């Protein structure tokens, strides 16, 4: 299943719950946002997003602690979680979704191509998934979008609705 199916599942659950979404993206460079806004009715739930490709923008725009970035670099599970929380906070949304990782073609800061972290932050906490993806740059980015949106859909399925 592709990113369009994942986006539809997430958006329809958000609409049913009357909840909102924001995104913070690194390696996907806005693809999560672009995929989400293809779904009819999304304007009721999508608040906006941050494309924080440069490491310092993860701190400046998304609020990821500078010390965390300095210590571990941008490709890290705690950074992914902080990005999702930052998107949620900075955009005033119920849910935040984030992506960070290495799409290639070369490893980055000793991290292998295909290492990706996706995260979802909500009122009850933050979930992060480590992915080890294969394929070329485009395939890794597309699969990252799909996995991030399916993680959101799963979190929405499991979380109590905020009324």
Tab-separated table of C-alpha atoms in Angstrom:
chain	number	residue	atom	x	y	z
A	1	UNK	CA	0.000	0.000	0.000
A	2	UNK	CA	1.238	3.430	-0.917
A	3	UNK	CA	1.338	6.825	0.688
A	4	UNK	CA	-2.025	7.869	-0.764
A	5	UNK	CA	-3.820	5.048	1.069
A	6	UNK	CA	-1.964	5.859	4.282
A	7	UNK	CA	-2.831	9.547	3.928
A	8	UNK	CA	-6.509	8.798	3.307
A	9	UNK	CA	-6.678	6.523	6.358
A	10	UNK	CA	-5.069	9.143	8.589
A	11	UNK	CA	-7.060	12.112	7.270
A	12	UNK	CA	-10.410	10.310	7.519
A	13	UNK	CA	-9.661	9.301	11.118
A	14	UNK	CA	-8.685	12.880	11.959
A	15	UNK	CA	-11.912	14.181	10.407
A	16	UNK	CA	-13.993	11.631	12.340
A	17	UNK	CA	-12.252	12.653	15.575
A	18	UNK	CA	-12.386	16.424	14.892
A	19	UNK	CA	-8.628	16.629	15.502
A	20	UNK	CA	-5.820	18.412	13.718
A	21	UNK	CA	-2.397	17.545	12.297
A	22	UNK	CA	0.928	19.285	11.730
A	23	UNK	CA	4.154	17.973	10.186
A	24	UNK	CA	7.908	18.445	10.596
A	25	UNK	CA	9.953	16.896	7.817
A	26	UNK	CA	13.611	16.464	7.083
A	27	UNK	CA	14.504	13.783	4.521
A	28	UNK	CA	11.003	13.822	3.008
A	29	UNK	CA	11.269	17.551	2.300
A	30	UNK	CA	7.538	18.256	2.371
A	31	UNK	CA	6.303	15.005	0.830
A	32	UNK	CA	4.249	14.114	3.909
A	33	UNK	CA	2.481	17.466	3.700
A	34	UNK	CA	2.031	17.206	-0.075
A	35	UNK	CA	0.611	13.699	0.253
A	36	UNK	CA	-1.805	14.686	3.012
A	37	UNK	CA	-3.171	17.716	1.169
A	38	UNK	CA	-4.157	15.540	-1.800
A	39	UNK	CA	-6.979	14.078	0.306
A	40	UNK	CA	-10.368	15.810	-0.101
A	41	UNK	CA	-11.553	17.417	3.132
A	42	UNK	CA	-8.051	17.786	4.567
A	43	UNK	CA	-8.454	21.531	5.125
A	44	UNK	CA	-10.587	20.692	8.159
A	45	UNK	CA	-7.676	18.927	9.858
A	46	UNK	CA	-4.266	19.941	8.442
A	47	UNK	CA	-2.781	22.981	10.207
A	48	UNK	CA	0.560	23.195	8.405
A	49	UNK	CA	4.094	21.997	8.518
A	50	UNK	CA	7.774	22.658	8.764
A	51	UNK	CA	10.404	21.515	6.298
A	52	UNK	CA	13.534	21.533	8.432
A	53	UNK	CA	16.147	20.035	6.164
A	54	UNK	CA	19.111	21.899	7.667
A	55	UNK	CA	20.086	20.691	11.136
A	56	UNK	CA	19.999	24.150	12.727
A	57	UNK	CA	16.429	24.682	11.510
A	58	UNK	CA	15.348	21.621	13.457
A	59	UNK	CA	16.253	23.652	16.542
A	60	UNK	CA	15.242	27.142	15.358
A	61	UNK	CA	11.876	26.280	13.801
A	62	UNK	CA	10.825	22.985	15.382
A	63	UNK	CA	12.294	23.498	18.852
A	64	UNK	CA	14.491	20.388	18.935
A	65	UNK	CA	16.977	20.942	21.781
A	66	UNK	CA	20.311	22.139	20.409
A	67	UNK	CA	22.206	19.953	22.874
A	68	UNK	CA	20.416	16.859	21.526
A	69	UNK	CA	21.304	17.759	17.941
A	70	UNK	CA	24.912	18.530	18.893
A	71	UNK	CA	25.291	15.262	20.782
A	72	UNK	CA	23.524	12.827	18.442
A	73	UNK	CA	23.017	14.559	15.101
A	74	UNK	CA	19.772	14.868	13.173
A	75	UNK	CA	19.232	11.155	12.450
A	76	UNK	CA	18.185	9.935	15.877
A	77	UNK	CA	14.995	8.563	17.453
A	78	UNK	CA	14.839	11.294	20.108
A	79	UNK	CA	15.276	13.954	17.438
A	80	UNK	CA	12.377	12.426	15.486
A	81	UNK	CA	10.206	12.525	18.595
A	82	UNK	CA	11.189	16.119	19.319
A	83	UNK	CA	10.371	17.082	15.730
A	84	UNK	CA	6.877	15.589	16.012
A	85	UNK	CA	6.332	17.333	19.344
A	86	UNK	CA	7.665	20.572	17.890
A	87	UNK	CA	5.303	20.408	14.912
A	88	UNK	CA	2.379	19.769	17.220
A	89	UNK	CA	3.340	22.619	19.532
A	90	UNK	CA	4.465	25.229	17.001
A	91	UNK	CA	1.456	24.681	14.720
A	92	UNK	CA	-1.133	24.284	17.484
A	93	UNK	CA	-2.256	20.837	16.369
A	94	UNK	CA	-3.567	17.787	18.201
A	95	UNK	CA	-1.061	15.543	16.403
A	96	UNK	CA	2.436	15.993	15.036
A	97	UNK	CA	4.163	13.757	12.499
A	98	UNK	CA	7.882	13.852	11.754
A	99	UNK	CA	10.492	12.250	9.527
A	100	UNK	CA	14.283	12.283	9.732
A	101	UNK	CA	16.828	9.981	8.179
A	102	UNK	CA	19.258	9.252	5.367
A	103	UNK	CA	17.786	8.917	1.883
A	104	UNK	CA	21.157	8.701	0.160
A	105	UNK	CA	22.897	8.338	-2.101
A	106	UNK	CA	25.680	8.559	0.522
A	107	UNK	CA	25.728	7.816	4.267
A	108	UNK	CA	25.429	10.874	6.528
A	109	UNK	CA	27.438	11.407	9.714
A	110	UNK	CA	28.195	7.692	9.914
A	111	UNK	CA	24.517	6.742	9.525
A	112	UNK	CA	23.710	4.321	6.692
A	113	UNK	CA	21.477	5.043	3.727
A	114	UNK	CA	17.980	3.824	4.524
A	115	UNK	CA	18.097	4.531	8.272
A	116	UNK	CA	14.956	6.563	8.942
A	117	UNK	CA	12.993	7.533	12.020
A	118	UNK	CA	9.321	8.448	11.843
A	119	UNK	CA	7.443	9.807	14.832
A	120	UNK	CA	3.941	10.751	15.915
A	121	UNK	CA	3.196	12.981	18.902
A	122	UNK	CA	-0.222	13.289	20.493
A	123	UNK	CA	-1.782	14.202	23.811
A	124	UNK	CA	-0.935	10.808	25.303
A	125	UNK	CA	2.725	10.788	24.244
A	126	UNK	CA	5.094	10.228	21.364
A	127	UNK	CA	5.797	7.095	19.353
A	128	UNK	CA	8.936	6.660	17.260
A	129	UNK	CA	9.712	3.907	14.760
A	130	UNK	CA	13.126	3.038	13.375
A	131	UNK	CA	13.068	1.972	9.744
A	132	UNK	CA	15.771	0.237	7.746
A	133	UNK	CA	14.703	0.845	4.165
A	134	UNK	CA	16.129	-0.405	0.882
A	135	UNK	CA	16.078	1.146	-2.542
A	136	UNK	CA	17.099	4.356	-4.179
A	137	UNK	CA	16.605	7.846	-2.783
A	138	UNK	CA	13.079	8.222	-4.177
A	139	UNK	CA	11.984	4.833	-2.881
A	140	UNK	CA	13.325	5.544	0.612
A	141	UNK	CA	11.589	8.919	0.759
A	142	UNK	CA	8.269	7.515	-0.499
A	143	UNK	CA	8.342	4.594	1.941
A	144	UNK	CA	9.172	7.009	4.781
A	145	UNK	CA	6.025	9.005	3.976
A	146	UNK	CA	3.923	5.844	3.848
A	147	UNK	CA	5.258	4.515	7.150
A	148	UNK	CA	4.874	7.871	8.943
A	149	UNK	CA	1.249	8.175	7.849
A	150	UNK	CA	0.409	4.577	8.743
A	151	UNK	CA	1.953	5.169	12.176
A	152	UNK	CA	-0.325	8.194	12.544
A	153	UNK	CA	-3.359	6.171	11.444
A	154	UNK	CA	-2.488	3.465	13.977
A	155	UNK	CA	-2.044	6.015	16.773
A	156	UNK	CA	-5.382	7.578	15.892
A	157	UNK	CA	-7.036	4.167	15.964
A	158	UNK	CA	-5.631	3.389	19.415
A	159	UNK	CA	-5.910	6.769	21.165
A	160	UNK	CA	-8.993	7.951	23.012
A	161	UNK	CA	-10.688	10.815	21.194
A	162	UNK	CA	-10.150	14.271	22.634
A	163	UNK	CA	-13.604	15.745	23.059
